[in-house]
PDB file of C-alpha atoms in Angstrom:
ATOM      1  CA  MET A   1      85.040 139.587  13.866  1.00 56.00           C
ATOM      2  CA  PRO A   2      85.381 135.785  14.489  1.00 55.00           C
ATOM      3  CA  SER A   3      85.357 135.126  18.271  1.00 55.00           C
ATOM      4  CA  SER A   4      87.539 132.688  20.271  1.00 59.00           C
ATOM      5  CA  ASP A   5      84.827 130.449  21.779  1.00 60.00           C
ATOM      6  CA  SER A   6      83.678 127.483  19.712  1.00 57.00           C
ATOM      7  CA  SER A   7      81.482 127.966  16.865  1.00 62.00           C
ATOM      8  CA  PRO A   8      78.377 127.361  17.883  1.00 66.00           C
ATOM      9  CA  ASN A   9      77.779 124.462  15.018  1.00 81.00           C
ATOM     10  CA  GLN A  10      79.842 122.103  17.085  1.00 80.00           C
ATOM     11  CA  PRO A  11      78.265 119.713  19.796  1.00 86.00           C
ATOM     12  CA  ASP A  12      79.622 120.468  23.704  1.00 92.00           C
ATOM     13  CA  ARG A  13      81.988 117.656  24.251  1.00 94.00           C
ATOM     14  CA  ARG A  14      82.145 117.970  28.060  1.00 95.00           C
ATOM     15  CA  PRO A  15      80.195 114.911  28.340  1.00 94.00           C
ATOM     16  CA  LEU A  16      81.812 112.738  26.601  1.00 96.00           C
ATOM     17  CA  ILE A  17      85.291 113.736  28.064  1.00 95.00           C
ATOM     18  CA  VAL A  18      83.526 112.980  31.836  1.00 95.00           C
ATOM     19  CA  LEU A  19      82.310 109.883  30.118  1.00 97.00           C
ATOM     20  CA  ALA A  20      86.331 108.957  28.715  1.00 96.00           C
ATOM     21  CA  TRP A  21      87.096 110.194  32.370  1.00 96.00           C
ATOM     22  CA  LEU A  22      84.739 107.977  34.533  1.00 97.00           C
ATOM     23  CA  TRP A  23      85.246 104.956  32.429  1.00 97.00           C
ATOM     24  CA  VAL A  24      89.516 104.711  33.296  1.00 97.00           C
ATOM     25  CA  GLY A  25      89.240 106.394  36.316  1.00 97.00           C
ATOM     26  CA  VAL A  26      86.440 104.472  38.306  1.00 97.00           C
ATOM     27  CA  PRO A  27      88.400 100.992  37.596  1.00 97.00           C
ATOM     28  CA  LEU A  28      91.789 102.490  37.979  1.00 98.00           C
ATOM     29  CA  ALA A  29      90.698 104.039  41.500  1.00 98.00           C
ATOM     30  CA  TYR A  30      89.301 100.491  42.741  1.00 98.00           C
ATOM     31  CA  GLY A  31      92.784  99.452  41.656  1.00 98.00           C
ATOM     32  CA  LEU A  32      94.227 101.412  43.361  1.00 98.00           C
ATOM     33  CA  TYR A  33      92.853 100.952  46.803  1.00 98.00           C
ATOM     34  CA  GLU A  34      92.624  96.976  45.990  1.00 97.00           C
ATOM     35  CA  LEU A  35      96.039  97.335  46.153  1.00 96.00           C
ATOM     36  CA  VAL A  36      96.787  98.973  49.211  1.00 96.00           C
ATOM     37  CA  ARG A  37      94.153  96.876  50.886  1.00 96.00           C
ATOM     38  CA  LYS A  38      96.026  93.510  49.699  1.00 95.00           C
ATOM     39  CA  ALA A  39      99.633  95.402  50.582  1.00 94.00           C
ATOM     40  CA  THR A  40      98.398  96.047  54.395  1.00 94.00           C
ATOM     41  CA  GLN A  41      97.875  92.564  54.414  1.00 93.00           C
ATOM     42  CA  LEU A  42     100.982  91.645  53.029  1.00 92.00           C
ATOM     43  CA  PHE A  43     102.931  93.308  55.285  1.00 88.00           C
ATOM     44  CA  THR A  44     100.535  92.894  58.764  1.00 88.00           C
ATOM     45  CA  ALA A  45     100.819  90.336  61.096  1.00 65.00           C
TER      46      ALA A  45
END
């Protein structure tokens, strides 16, 4: 009877998924931080 779990011969891809999200998320977060920082400088005296 087949189970709903992934087959044991497939590698665990969770570390790759986490790495991919970090690869995108860290620069995105830094860019948003810089955007907010510079926007506040622009709109304050």
